[in-house]
Coordinates of C-alpha atoms and ligand atoms in Angstrom, one line a residue:
M1 CA 7.8 127.2 43.1
Q2 CA 10.1 127.2 40.0
L3 CA 12.8 124.7 39.3
T4 CA 15.3 124.4 36.8
Y5 CA 16.7 121.1 35.4
V6 CA 20.0 121.3 33.5
L7 CA 20.1 118.1 31.3
E8 CA 23.1 116.9 29.5
L9 CA 22.7 115.9 25.9
L10 CA 24.5 112.8 24.5
K11 CA 27.1 113.9 22.4
P12 CA 25.6 115.1 19.1
T13 CA 27.2 114.4 15.7
K14 CA 29.7 116.8 14.3
R15 CA 27.0 117.9 11.8
K16 CA 24.4 118.7 14.5
Q17 CA 27.1 120.4 16.6
N18 CA 27.8 122.7 13.6
I19 CA 24.0 123.5 13.2
F20 CA 23.8 124.4 17.0
L21 CA 26.9 126.6 16.5
Q22 CA 25.4 128.3 13.3
N23 CA 22.2 129.0 15.2
I24 CA 24.0 130.5 18.2
T25 CA 25.9 132.8 15.9
E26 CA 22.6 133.8 14.5
V27 CA 21.1 134.4 18.0
V28 CA 24.1 136.6 18.9
K29 CA 23.4 138.8 15.9
N30 CA 19.6 138.8 16.5
R31 CA 20.0 139.7 20.1
R32 CA 22.4 142.6 19.3
A33 CA 19.9 143.9 16.7
I34 CA 17.1 143.7 18.9
A35 CA 19.0 145.7 21.7
S36 CA 19.8 148.4 19.0
K37 CA 16.2 148.6 17.9
L38 CA 15.2 149.1 21.5
K39 CA 17.7 151.8 22.0
A40 CA 16.3 153.4 18.9
G41 CA 12.9 153.7 20.8
E42 CA 11.4 150.8 18.5
T43 CA 9.3 148.7 21.1
K44 CA 6.8 147.0 18.9
L45 CA 8.9 144.3 17.4
S46 CA 8.0 140.9 16.1
S47 CA 10.0 137.9 14.2
A48 CA 9.3 139.7 10.9
D49 CA 11.4 142.6 11.8
F50 CA 14.6 140.3 11.7
K51 CA 14.2 138.6 8.3
E52 CA 18.0 138.6 7.9
H53 CA 18.7 136.3 10.8
N54 CA 18.5 132.7 10.1
L55 CA 16.6 131.2 12.9
P56 CA 13.1 129.9 13.7
S57 CA 10.6 132.6 14.4
A58 CA 9.9 130.9 17.7
V59 CA 13.5 131.6 18.7
K60 CA 13.4 135.1 17.4
N61 CA 10.2 135.8 19.4
Q62 CA 11.8 134.3 22.6
N63 CA 14.8 136.6 22.0
I64 CA 12.6 139.7 21.7
R65 CA 11.1 138.8 25.2
E66 CA 14.5 138.0 26.7
V67 CA 16.2 141.1 25.4
K68 CA 13.1 143.4 26.3
A69 CA 13.6 142.2 29.9
L70 CA 17.5 142.5 29.9
Y71 CA 17.0 146.0 28.3
K72 CA 14.7 147.1 31.2
L73 CA 17.4 146.1 33.8
F74 CA 20.2 147.7 31.6
L75 CA 18.3 151.1 31.8
K76 CA 17.9 150.7 35.6
S77 CA 21.5 149.8 36.1
N78 CA 22.7 153.4 34.9
S79 CA 25.5 151.6 33.1
D80 CA 28.2 153.8 31.2
K81 CA 28.0 151.3 28.4
E82 CA 26.4 152.2 25.1
N83 CA 24.0 149.4 25.1
I84 CA 23.6 145.7 26.5
E85 CA 26.5 143.7 25.3
F86 CA 26.0 140.0 24.3
K87 CA 28.9 137.6 24.4
A88 CA 29.5 135.2 21.6
N89 CA 28.2 132.1 23.4
Q90 CA 24.4 132.8 23.8
P91 CA 21.8 130.2 24.7
I92 CA 19.1 129.4 22.1
C93 CA 15.9 129.9 24.0
Y94 CA 12.5 128.5 23.5
N95 CA 9.1 129.1 25.2
N96 CA 7.0 126.0 26.5
Q97 CA 5.2 125.9 23.2
N98 CA 8.1 125.2 21.0
Y99 CA 10.0 122.3 22.7
K100 CA 9.0 118.7 23.7
I101 CA 10.3 116.3 26.1
D102 CA 9.2 112.6 25.2
D103 CA 10.7 109.8 27.1
H104 CA 14.3 110.5 26.8
I105 CA 14.4 112.7 23.7
I106 CA 14.0 116.5 23.5
S107 CA 12.9 118.1 20.2
I108 CA 13.5 121.6 19.3
P109 CA 13.3 123.6 16.1
L110 CA 16.7 124.9 14.5
Y111 CA 17.5 126.8 11.4
T112 CA 19.4 125.0 8.7
N113 CA 18.4 126.3 5.2
K114 CA 14.8 126.3 6.6
C115 CA 13.3 125.8 9.9
Q116 CA 13.6 122.0 11.0
R117 CA 12.7 120.0 14.1
F118 CA 15.6 118.1 15.5
A119 CA 15.5 115.4 18.4
F120 CA 18.3 114.9 20.8
P121 CA 18.7 112.0 23.3
V122 CA 19.4 113.1 26.8
K123 CA 21.9 111.6 29.1
Q124 CA 20.0 109.4 31.8
T125 CA 20.6 110.9 35.2
R126 CA 18.7 110.9 38.7
R127 CA 17.9 114.6 37.9
F128 CA 16.3 113.8 34.5
E129 CA 14.4 110.9 36.2
E130 CA 13.0 113.5 38.8
L131 CA 12.1 115.8 35.9
Q132 CA 10.2 113.0 34.2
Q133 CA 8.3 112.3 37.2
Y134 CA 7.2 116.0 37.6
I135 CA 6.2 116.0 33.9
K136 CA 4.2 112.7 34.5
N137 CA 2.3 114.4 37.3
N138 CA 1.4 117.4 35.0
C139 CA 3.8 120.1 36.3
T140 CA 3.8 123.4 34.3
L141 CA 6.5 123.5 31.9
G142 CA 8.3 126.9 31.5
K143 CA 10.9 128.1 29.0
A144 CA 14.0 126.2 28.1
S145 CA 17.4 126.8 26.6
L146 CA 20.0 124.9 24.7
F147 CA 23.6 125.9 25.4
Y148 CA 27.3 125.0 25.2
K149 CA 29.7 124.8 28.0
R150 CA 33.3 123.1 28.4
G151 CA 32.8 121.1 25.3
K152 CA 29.3 119.7 26.3
W153 CA 25.9 120.5 25.2
Y154 CA 23.0 121.1 27.6
F155 CA 19.2 121.7 27.7
A156 CA 17.9 123.7 30.7
V157 CA 14.2 123.3 31.4
T158 CA 12.4 125.3 34.0
I159 CA 9.1 124.0 35.6
K160 CA 6.6 125.3 38.1
I161 CA 5.3 122.9 40.7
A162 CA 2.8 123.4 43.6
V163 CA 4.3 122.9 47.0
R164 CA 2.1 122.3 49.9
K165 CA 3.4 124.2 53.1
T166 CA 3.8 121.9 56.1
T167 CA 1.9 122.3 59.2
N168 CA 4.6 121.0 61.6
S169 CA 5.8 123.0 64.3
N170 CA 9.3 121.8 65.3
I171 CA 12.2 124.2 64.8
M172 CA 15.7 123.5 63.3
G173 CA 18.5 126.0 64.1
I174 CA 21.6 125.6 61.8
D175 CA 24.9 127.0 62.8
I176 CA 27.4 127.1 59.8
G177 CA 31.2 127.3 60.4
L178 CA 34.6 126.0 59.6
R179 CA 35.4 123.4 62.3
Q180 CA 31.8 122.0 62.1
L181 CA 30.6 123.0 58.7
T182 CA 27.0 122.6 60.1
V183 CA 25.5 121.9 63.5
A184 CA 21.7 121.4 63.6
S185 CA 19.7 121.6 66.7
V186 CA 16.0 120.3 66.5
K187 CA 13.7 121.8 69.0
T188 CA 9.9 121.6 69.9
P189 CA 8.1 124.9 70.1
E190 CA 8.6 124.9 73.7
G191 CA 12.4 124.7 73.4
K192 CA 13.1 120.9 74.2
E193 CA 15.7 119.6 72.0
L194 CA 14.6 116.6 70.0
N195 CA 17.8 115.8 67.9
R196 CA 21.0 117.2 66.6
Q197 CA 23.3 116.7 63.7
F198 CA 27.1 117.5 63.2
H199 CA 28.8 117.8 59.9
N200 CA 32.5 117.8 60.7
G201 CA 34.6 120.2 58.6
K202 CA 37.9 118.2 58.9
Q203 CA 37.8 116.8 55.3
A204 CA 36.9 120.3 53.9
G205 CA 39.7 121.8 55.8
F206 CA 42.1 119.1 54.5
I207 CA 40.9 119.8 50.8
R208 CA 41.2 123.6 51.4
K209 CA 44.7 123.2 52.5
K210 CA 45.6 121.0 49.5
Y211 CA 44.3 123.6 47.1
R212 CA 45.9 126.6 49.0
S213 CA 49.3 125.0 48.8
L214 CA 48.7 124.2 44.9
R215 CA 47.6 127.9 44.6
R216 CA 50.8 128.9 46.4
K217 CA 53.1 126.9 44.2
L218 CA 51.4 128.1 41.0
G219 CA 51.5 131.7 42.2
Q220 CA 55.2 131.5 42.5
S221 CA 55.4 130.5 38.7
K222 CA 52.9 133.2 37.8
K223 CA 50.7 130.6 35.9
V224 CA 47.1 132.3 35.8
K225 CA 45.2 129.7 34.0
P226 CA 46.2 126.6 36.1
I227 CA 45.1 128.5 39.1
K228 CA 41.8 129.1 37.7
T229 CA 41.5 125.4 37.0
I230 CA 42.3 124.7 40.5
N231 CA 39.8 127.1 41.8
D232 CA 37.0 125.5 39.7
K233 CA 38.0 122.1 41.0
E234 CA 37.8 123.3 44.6
Q235 CA 34.4 125.0 43.9
R236 CA 33.0 121.9 42.3
W237 CA 34.2 119.6 45.2
M238 CA 32.5 122.2 47.7
T239 CA 29.3 122.3 45.6
D240 CA 29.1 118.6 45.8
L241 CA 29.7 118.5 49.5
N242 CA 27.1 121.3 50.0
H243 CA 24.5 119.3 48.1
K244 CA 25.1 116.1 50.5
I245 CA 25.1 118.4 53.6
S246 CA 21.9 120.1 52.7
R247 CA 20.2 116.9 51.8
Q248 CA 21.0 115.2 55.0
L249 CA 19.8 118.2 56.9
I250 CA 16.4 118.4 55.1
N251 CA 16.1 114.5 55.6
L252 CA 16.5 115.1 59.2
A253 CA 14.1 118.1 59.2
V254 CA 11.3 115.9 57.5
Q255 CA 12.0 112.9 59.8
E256 CA 11.7 115.3 63.0
Q257 CA 8.7 117.0 61.8
V258 CA 10.4 120.5 61.4
G259 CA 8.1 123.3 60.2
T260 CA 10.7 126.1 60.2
I261 CA 14.5 126.1 59.6
V262 CA 16.4 128.9 61.3
M263 CA 19.8 130.2 60.0
E264 CA 22.0 133.3 60.6
N265 CA 22.3 136.2 58.2
L266 CA 25.2 135.9 56.3
E267 CA 27.6 138.7 57.6
N268 CA 28.5 136.5 60.7
I269 CA 29.7 133.8 58.5
R270 CA 32.3 136.2 57.0
N271 CA 33.4 137.3 60.5
N272 CA 33.7 133.7 61.7
A273 CA 36.1 133.1 58.8
K274 CA 38.6 135.8 60.1
S275 CA 41.3 133.1 60.6
L276 CA 41.4 132.6 56.8
N277 CA 43.4 134.7 54.2
S278 CA 41.6 136.8 51.8
A279 CA 41.6 134.2 48.8
D280 CA 40.3 131.4 51.0
R281 CA 37.7 133.7 52.6
N282 CA 36.4 134.5 49.3
I283 CA 35.9 130.9 48.3
H284 CA 34.4 130.0 51.7
S285 CA 32.1 132.9 52.1
W286 CA 31.0 131.8 48.5
S287 CA 30.6 128.3 49.7
F288 CA 28.7 129.1 52.9
Y289 CA 26.3 131.2 51.0
Q290 CA 25.9 128.4 48.4
L291 CA 25.2 126.0 51.4
Q292 CA 22.5 128.3 52.8
Q293 CA 21.0 128.7 49.3
F294 CA 20.8 124.9 48.8
I295 CA 19.2 124.4 52.2
E296 CA 16.7 127.0 51.5
Y297 CA 15.8 125.6 48.2
K298 CA 15.5 122.0 49.4
A299 CA 13.6 123.2 52.5
N300 CA 11.1 125.0 50.3
L301 CA 10.7 121.9 48.1
A302 CA 9.8 120.0 51.3
G303 CA 7.3 122.7 52.4
I304 CA 9.4 123.9 55.2
N305 CA 9.9 127.6 56.0
V306 CA 13.3 129.2 56.3
E307 CA 13.8 132.2 58.6
Y308 CA 16.9 134.3 59.1
V309 CA 18.0 135.8 62.5
S310 CA 20.4 138.2 63.5
P311 CA 23.8 136.7 64.2
E312 CA 24.7 138.8 67.1
F313 CA 26.4 137.0 69.9
T314 CA 25.1 133.6 68.8
S315 CA 28.4 132.1 69.6
Q316 CA 29.1 134.0 72.9
C317 CA 25.7 133.7 74.4
C318 CA 24.8 130.8 76.8
C319 CA 22.0 128.8 75.4
K320 CA 20.8 127.8 78.8
C321 CA 20.9 131.0 80.8
G322 CA 21.2 133.5 78.1
K323 CA 24.3 135.2 79.6
V324 CA 26.7 136.8 76.9
K325 CA 30.3 136.2 77.8
E326 CA 33.0 136.0 75.0
S327 CA 35.4 134.1 77.2
N328 CA 33.0 131.3 77.9
R329 CA 34.0 130.0 74.4
K330 CA 37.3 128.4 74.1
G331 CA 37.6 126.7 70.7
N332 CA 35.2 123.7 70.6
Q333 CA 34.1 124.1 74.2
Y334 CA 31.5 126.4 75.7
S335 CA 31.3 126.7 79.4
C336 CA 29.1 128.9 81.5
K337 CA 29.0 129.6 85.3
C338 CA 25.4 128.3 85.2
G339 CA 26.9 124.9 84.7
N340 CA 26.3 124.6 80.8
Q341 CA 28.9 122.8 79.4
I342 CA 28.4 122.2 75.6
H343 CA 30.0 122.0 72.2
S344 CA 30.6 125.6 71.1
D345 CA 28.8 125.1 67.9
L346 CA 25.9 123.2 69.2
N347 CA 25.6 126.1 71.7
A348 CA 25.4 128.5 68.7
A349 CA 22.9 126.2 66.8
R350 CA 20.7 126.2 69.9
N351 CA 20.8 130.0 70.1
I352 CA 19.8 130.4 66.6
A353 CA 16.7 128.2 67.3
N354 CA 16.0 130.1 70.4
R355 CA 16.2 133.4 68.8
F356 CA 13.4 132.5 66.5
L357 CA 11.4 130.8 69.4
A358 CA 11.9 133.6 71.9
P359 CA 9.4 136.1 70.5
L360 CA 6.9 133.3 69.6
N361 CA 7.0 132.0 73.4
K362 CA 6.6 135.8 74.5
Q363 CA 3.5 135.9 72.7
Q364 CA 1.8 133.0 74.7
P365 CA 0.2 133.7 77.9
A366 CA 2.2 132.8 80.9
Ligands
ZN401 ZN1 24.8 130.0 81.2

């Protein structure tokens, strides 16, 4: 499995920042020149073909690899554009032979008036400690890149790790929604519920309202930039929350010996959000999608499978008797004639788990 760690550098000196920026300018020129040559049909390229660009040859070689891959995608995309376009802020990329991580220092070659190695201290974070643990345990280092964003400098490192798949057989069904952001039901393969977990959506709803009213006020004054700032803030807040929720779900899954996590295909999540206006819906379908991604990613790291099932009727179907009746669900409450009275989102979470279990149980002899 491949992981990416984005490390923040401690603020470099003005001089070093200028060297970064000069190298980035050269990377942009170099990438554009590589794309032109590819378009002209020249495919056998090496760093020697780009003597005019002041970059370490390791960076030029990595650019050739990256631009070749991008060019393939560009040809497939049937774009109307002349060629790939590169913005002015490109990352400086390295393969695993050309950078080093020692303790809290990364070192990379850059070009001043010649190729030179530079060392930069990395901000100490939990993420960085995690990466150092993997490095100690001899993970495979992949490519890395130095880049600039919102006034800060970052070094992104990819690593490959071997994950051992769990042999556990319990199932966790997760329903994602608005009133309850997530409801999880943990079941045995025979369908007995072992545990459940609710993540209330009240706080997220409150934050959503706050940002919506801010957006509305700004919309009246036709200020575009502050609206973008507010959207970014809301996204960061949601991202943080999604990290926390997914972490807690995976902790529960590990504790309850879950082998497979089951979620719905995303379409249904969009439908569930019908009550929202379109701007809010965009942010929230984005956020739900991100939450699923985080759950899947953390589950895979823990060796847990992730499966997606059809979302049809998961909220209308009775998890006990299987009867589908829309009117059984009234807000938070699901009540069925069979006697099943249950929180409607827990009913959905159980249905999601059941949907995965049903074909398994059918295969077993009666
Ligand atoms: Zn029923």
